[in-house]
Amino acid sequence: MMLINPDSKRSNPFRKVYDDELFKNILENKDKLPKFPFLVDIELTNFCNLKCLFCGQQAMRREKGFMSEEVFRKVIDECAQHNAPVRFIRWGEPFLHEKIIEFGSYAKSKNVPVHITNNGQAIRESDMAGIIEHEFDSIIFSFQGATKAQYEVMRNNNNYDKLKANILRLVELRGDKPKPFIHVSSTMTNDSKEEIESFVNYWRHIVDSVGIGKTNLSLLTASQIKSLEVVGKIEVLKQQETVKKEYRPCTEVYQKLSVNWDGKVTCCCGDYDNFLIVGDLAKNTLYEIWNSSRELKTFRDMLDKMMHKSLTLCSVCYHAYEDF
């Protein structure tokens, strides 16, 4: 569920993509599939400053690193050619990349819309100034739960107040400027209706929009998680899980591609450990991968046939933002 600040005069530039009829209904219109993804997700790094209990970071075994300028510019130049926006998102904290503002400003210089999803802990005031100066289009700050106590359990840290302060500071620095569009997002386990309403009512009058969904605690199996302590904590929390465990036809593989920090390309933004790799920018362009990858075609065919259980990642994929 998403709620818009009734007092905000801003609109999310990315709604042009999300509300596009073909984007929303691509499964019924595969014959009209565009020759390039609607948007591209970029993993600036898969290093993270947090150790959230439910996150793929707890099981990740692939090499960690930071995206090079060469790979980044290759992605942006191609997205600019095809009028595709980009999102700095996925399996690391983007503000850990020392060139995030430089990279974002390069994208903006090519008229490529830029979104950032972050955990609100690594962003600095100089980053905020850069985001505003270069008119990055939108930014999401991710919470967990509806209260400070729930956040600290799920996010496994005691820095709730820092997150809150950073959001308020960005809002203050932005002032009346049109960008960035500031969004707060959180997923819930068994939070009460009153707690959720309190969370939403506080933030929806400060930021431009608030989104809430359900937490999927089944992403990782006990055998995948590296820490026995985390396994124990998640097993307790799973007793509170309320996300609907049902498979649905997958739109992800028809809407976007995701680029890892090292240039490998996956067809799923939730792919934390290279389960669904469909190409490599060292060998092919995004256009070539989108239109000619045998792996991408195979994954699309399998998911069209609802063969989620045959794919490691897809077997635990449940929709988290449609239950409220």
Coordinates of C-alpha atoms in Angstrom, one line a residue:
M1 CA 0.0 0.0 0.0
M2 CA 1.2 3.5 -0.8
L3 CA -0.1 6.7 0.6
I4 CA 0.7 10.2 -0.8
N5 CA 1.3 13.2 1.4
P6 CA -1.9 15.3 0.8
D7 CA 0.1 18.5 1.3
S8 CA 2.9 17.6 -1.2
K9 CA 2.9 19.2 -4.6
R10 CA 5.5 16.8 -5.9
S11 CA 4.9 13.8 -8.1
N12 CA 7.3 10.8 -8.3
P13 CA 9.0 11.0 -11.7
F14 CA 9.2 7.2 -11.8
R15 CA 5.4 6.9 -11.7
K16 CA 5.6 7.4 -15.5
V17 CA 7.1 4.0 -15.6
Y18 CA 5.1 2.3 -12.8
D19 CA 1.8 3.5 -14.1
D20 CA 2.4 2.8 -17.7
E21 CA -0.3 0.4 -19.0
L22 CA 2.1 -1.8 -20.9
F23 CA 4.4 -2.0 -17.9
K24 CA 1.6 -3.0 -15.6
N25 CA 0.0 -5.5 -18.0
I26 CA 3.0 -6.9 -19.8
L27 CA 2.0 -10.5 -19.1
E28 CA -1.2 -10.0 -21.2
N29 CA 0.8 -8.1 -23.9
K30 CA 4.0 -10.1 -24.4
D31 CA 3.7 -9.6 -28.1
K32 CA 4.3 -5.9 -27.4
L33 CA 7.4 -6.4 -25.3
P34 CA 9.7 -3.5 -25.9
K35 CA 13.2 -4.0 -27.3
F36 CA 14.8 -2.7 -24.1
P37 CA 13.9 -3.0 -20.4
F38 CA 11.4 -0.5 -19.0
L39 CA 14.0 0.3 -16.4
V40 CA 17.4 -1.0 -15.2
D41 CA 18.5 -1.7 -11.6
I42 CA 22.1 -1.0 -10.7
E43 CA 24.0 -2.5 -7.8
L44 CA 26.7 0.0 -7.1
T45 CA 28.1 -2.4 -4.4
N46 CA 27.0 -5.5 -2.6
F47 CA 28.8 -4.4 0.6
C48 CA 26.4 -3.3 3.3
N49 CA 26.7 -1.5 6.6
L50 CA 23.9 -3.5 8.3
K51 CA 23.2 -7.1 9.1
C52 CA 19.4 -7.3 8.8
L53 CA 18.1 -10.7 10.0
F54 CA 16.0 -11.5 6.9
C55 CA 18.3 -10.2 4.2
G56 CA 20.2 -12.2 1.5
Q57 CA 23.4 -10.7 2.9
Q58 CA 23.1 -13.4 5.6
A59 CA 23.6 -16.1 2.9
M60 CA 25.5 -14.3 0.2
R61 CA 28.6 -16.1 -1.0
R62 CA 29.4 -14.3 -4.2
E63 CA 32.4 -11.9 -4.3
K64 CA 31.9 -8.4 -3.0
G65 CA 33.1 -5.3 -4.6
F66 CA 32.2 -1.8 -6.0
M67 CA 31.1 -1.0 -9.5
S68 CA 33.8 0.5 -11.7
E69 CA 33.3 3.7 -13.7
E70 CA 33.7 1.8 -16.9
V71 CA 30.8 -0.6 -16.1
F72 CA 28.6 2.2 -14.8
R73 CA 29.1 4.4 -17.9
K74 CA 28.4 1.5 -20.2
V75 CA 25.1 0.9 -18.5
I76 CA 24.1 4.6 -18.4
D77 CA 25.1 5.3 -22.0
E78 CA 23.0 2.4 -23.2
C79 CA 20.0 3.4 -21.0
A80 CA 20.3 7.0 -22.3
Q81 CA 20.1 5.6 -25.9
H82 CA 16.9 3.8 -25.1
N83 CA 15.3 6.3 -22.7
A84 CA 15.4 3.9 -19.7
P85 CA 15.6 5.2 -16.1
V86 CA 17.9 3.6 -13.6
R87 CA 17.6 2.7 -9.9
F88 CA 20.5 2.4 -7.5
I89 CA 19.2 -0.5 -5.5
R90 CA 19.6 -4.2 -4.8
W91 CA 22.1 -6.1 -2.5
G92 CA 24.3 -3.4 -0.9
E93 CA 24.1 0.0 0.5
P94 CA 24.6 2.5 -2.4
F95 CA 25.9 5.3 -0.2
L96 CA 29.0 3.1 0.6
H97 CA 30.1 3.7 -3.0
E98 CA 32.4 6.8 -2.8
K99 CA 31.4 7.9 -6.3
I100 CA 27.6 7.7 -5.9
I101 CA 27.0 11.4 -6.4
E102 CA 29.5 11.5 -9.3
F103 CA 27.8 8.5 -10.9
G104 CA 24.3 9.9 -10.4
S105 CA 25.3 13.3 -11.9
Y106 CA 26.7 11.5 -14.9
A107 CA 23.4 9.8 -15.4
K108 CA 21.5 13.0 -15.0
S109 CA 23.8 14.7 -17.6
K110 CA 22.6 12.0 -20.0
N111 CA 18.9 12.8 -19.1
V112 CA 18.6 9.4 -17.4
P113 CA 16.2 9.6 -14.4
V114 CA 17.9 8.3 -11.1
H115 CA 16.3 6.7 -8.1
I116 CA 18.1 5.5 -4.9
T117 CA 16.9 3.0 -2.3
N118 CA 19.0 3.2 0.9
N119 CA 18.9 2.2 4.6
G120 CA 19.4 5.8 5.8
Q121 CA 22.5 5.0 7.9
A122 CA 25.4 5.7 5.5
I123 CA 24.1 8.8 3.8
R124 CA 26.0 12.0 4.7
E125 CA 25.0 15.6 4.5
S126 CA 27.4 16.1 1.5
D127 CA 25.5 13.3 -0.2
M128 CA 22.2 15.1 0.5
A129 CA 23.6 18.3 -1.0
G130 CA 24.7 16.4 -4.1
I131 CA 21.4 14.7 -4.5
I132 CA 19.6 18.1 -4.4
E133 CA 22.2 20.0 -6.5
H134 CA 22.1 17.4 -9.3
E135 CA 18.3 16.9 -9.0
F136 CA 18.3 13.2 -8.5
D137 CA 14.7 12.2 -9.1
S138 CA 13.6 10.1 -6.1
I139 CA 14.9 8.3 -3.0
I140 CA 13.5 5.7 -0.7
F141 CA 14.5 5.3 3.0
S142 CA 13.8 1.7 4.2
F143 CA 12.5 1.0 7.7
Q144 CA 11.4 -2.3 9.1
G145 CA 8.3 -2.6 11.2
A146 CA 6.1 0.2 12.5
T147 CA 8.0 1.0 15.8
K148 CA 11.5 1.7 16.9
A149 CA 11.6 -1.6 18.9
Q150 CA 10.5 -3.6 15.8
Y151 CA 13.0 -1.9 13.6
E152 CA 15.8 -2.6 16.0
V153 CA 15.0 -6.3 16.1
M154 CA 14.6 -6.8 12.3
R155 CA 17.4 -4.5 11.2
N156 CA 19.6 -5.8 14.0
N157 CA 20.9 -2.4 15.1
N158 CA 20.2 0.5 17.5
N159 CA 20.3 3.3 15.0
Y160 CA 16.7 4.1 14.5
D161 CA 17.1 7.6 15.6
K162 CA 19.9 8.2 13.1
L163 CA 17.7 7.0 10.3
K164 CA 14.9 9.3 11.3
A165 CA 17.2 12.3 11.7
N166 CA 18.7 11.8 8.3
I167 CA 15.3 11.7 6.6
L168 CA 14.3 14.9 8.4
R169 CA 17.5 16.6 7.5
L170 CA 17.1 15.8 3.8
V171 CA 13.6 17.1 3.9
E172 CA 14.9 20.3 5.5
L173 CA 17.7 20.8 3.0
R174 CA 15.5 20.2 0.0
G175 CA 13.0 22.8 1.2
D176 CA 10.7 23.9 -1.6
K177 CA 12.8 22.4 -4.4
P178 CA 11.0 19.9 -6.6
K179 CA 13.5 17.1 -6.3
P180 CA 14.2 14.5 -5.0
F181 CA 10.8 12.9 -4.4
I182 CA 11.2 11.5 -0.9
H183 CA 9.6 8.2 0.0
V184 CA 9.6 6.1 3.2
S185 CA 9.0 2.4 3.0
S186 CA 8.6 -0.4 5.6
T187 CA 7.4 -4.0 5.8
M188 CA 5.5 -5.5 8.7
T189 CA 5.3 -8.9 10.5
N190 CA 2.5 -8.9 13.0
D191 CA 2.4 -5.2 13.8
S192 CA -0.9 -4.0 15.1
K193 CA -3.3 -1.9 13.1
E194 CA -2.7 1.0 15.6
E195 CA 1.1 0.8 15.3
I196 CA 0.9 0.8 11.5
E197 CA -1.5 3.8 11.4
S198 CA 0.7 5.7 13.8
F199 CA 3.8 5.1 11.6
V200 CA 1.9 6.1 8.4
N201 CA 0.3 9.2 9.9
Y202 CA 3.6 10.5 11.2
W203 CA 5.5 10.1 8.0
R204 CA 2.9 10.9 5.4
H205 CA 2.9 14.6 6.5
I206 CA 6.6 14.9 6.3
V207 CA 7.8 13.0 3.2
D208 CA 6.1 12.8 -0.2
S209 CA 4.8 9.2 0.1
V210 CA 4.8 6.2 2.5
G211 CA 4.6 2.6 1.4
I212 CA 4.0 -0.5 3.6
G213 CA 4.0 -4.2 2.9
K214 CA 4.5 -7.6 4.5
T215 CA 8.0 -9.0 5.5
N216 CA 9.0 -12.2 3.7
L217 CA 11.0 -14.2 6.3
S218 CA 11.1 -17.3 4.1
L219 CA 13.7 -15.9 1.6
L220 CA 16.5 -17.8 3.3
T221 CA 16.6 -21.4 4.4
A222 CA 18.4 -22.4 7.6
S223 CA 21.1 -24.2 5.5
Q224 CA 21.9 -21.0 3.5
I225 CA 22.4 -18.7 6.5
K226 CA 26.0 -18.5 7.7
S227 CA 25.2 -17.6 11.4
L228 CA 23.5 -20.1 13.7
E229 CA 22.5 -17.1 15.9
V230 CA 20.6 -15.6 13.0
V231 CA 18.9 -18.9 12.2
G232 CA 17.6 -19.0 15.7
K233 CA 16.3 -15.5 15.6
I234 CA 14.6 -15.9 12.2
E235 CA 12.9 -19.1 13.3
V236 CA 11.3 -17.3 16.2
L237 CA 10.2 -14.4 14.0
K238 CA 8.7 -16.7 11.4
Q239 CA 6.0 -17.5 14.0
Q240 CA 4.8 -13.9 13.4
E241 CA 5.0 -14.0 9.6
T242 CA 1.8 -12.9 7.8
V243 CA 2.9 -12.7 4.2
K244 CA 0.8 -14.8 1.9
K245 CA 2.8 -17.7 0.6
E246 CA 1.5 -18.1 -2.8
Y247 CA 3.1 -18.0 -6.3
R248 CA 2.0 -15.5 -8.9
P249 CA 2.9 -15.0 -12.5
C250 CA 6.2 -13.1 -12.7
T251 CA 6.3 -9.7 -14.2
E252 CA 9.9 -9.0 -13.1
V253 CA 11.5 -11.0 -16.0
Y254 CA 9.5 -8.9 -18.5
Q255 CA 10.0 -5.5 -17.0
K256 CA 13.6 -4.9 -16.1
L257 CA 17.2 -6.1 -15.9
S258 CA 19.5 -5.8 -12.9
V259 CA 23.2 -5.2 -13.2
N260 CA 25.6 -6.5 -10.5
W261 CA 28.6 -4.4 -9.4
D262 CA 30.9 -6.6 -11.6
G263 CA 28.8 -6.3 -14.7
K264 CA 27.0 -9.6 -14.5
V265 CA 23.3 -9.2 -15.4
T266 CA 20.4 -11.0 -13.6
C267 CA 16.7 -11.0 -14.5
C268 CA 15.6 -10.5 -10.9
C269 CA 16.2 -7.6 -8.5
G270 CA 15.9 -10.1 -5.6
D271 CA 18.8 -12.2 -6.9
Y272 CA 21.3 -11.9 -4.1
D273 CA 23.6 -14.8 -5.1
N274 CA 23.6 -15.1 -8.9
F275 CA 20.8 -17.6 -9.1
L276 CA 19.3 -16.1 -12.3
I277 CA 22.2 -14.7 -14.3
V278 CA 21.3 -14.1 -17.9
G279 CA 24.4 -12.3 -19.2
D280 CA 27.6 -10.3 -18.7
L281 CA 28.3 -6.8 -19.9
A282 CA 31.9 -7.9 -20.5
K283 CA 30.5 -9.9 -23.4
N284 CA 27.2 -8.4 -24.4
T285 CA 25.1 -5.2 -24.3
L286 CA 21.9 -4.9 -22.2
Y287 CA 20.0 -4.8 -25.5
E288 CA 21.5 -8.1 -26.7
I289 CA 20.9 -9.7 -23.3
W290 CA 17.3 -8.6 -23.2
N291 CA 16.5 -9.8 -26.7
S292 CA 18.8 -12.8 -27.2
S293 CA 19.7 -14.4 -23.9
R294 CA 18.8 -18.1 -23.9
E295 CA 18.9 -18.1 -20.1
L296 CA 16.4 -15.2 -19.9
K297 CA 14.1 -17.0 -22.3
T298 CA 14.3 -20.2 -20.3
F299 CA 13.5 -18.4 -17.0
R300 CA 10.6 -16.6 -18.6
D301 CA 9.2 -19.8 -20.0
M302 CA 9.6 -21.6 -16.6
L303 CA 7.9 -18.8 -14.7
D304 CA 5.1 -18.5 -17.3
K305 CA 4.4 -22.2 -16.6
M306 CA 4.4 -21.5 -12.8
M307 CA 7.5 -23.6 -12.2
H308 CA 8.6 -21.5 -9.3
K309 CA 9.6 -24.5 -7.2
S310 CA 12.1 -25.6 -9.8
L311 CA 14.1 -22.4 -9.3
T312 CA 16.0 -21.8 -6.0
L313 CA 15.2 -18.1 -5.7
C314 CA 11.7 -18.2 -7.1
S315 CA 10.6 -21.0 -4.8
V316 CA 10.6 -18.6 -1.9
C317 CA 9.4 -15.5 -3.7
Y318 CA 6.1 -14.1 -2.3
H319 CA 4.5 -10.7 -3.1
A320 CA 5.0 -8.4 -0.1
Y321 CA 3.3 -5.2 -1.1
E322 CA -0.2 -6.2 -2.1
D323 CA -1.8 -7.4 1.1
F324 CA -2.9 -4.2 2.9

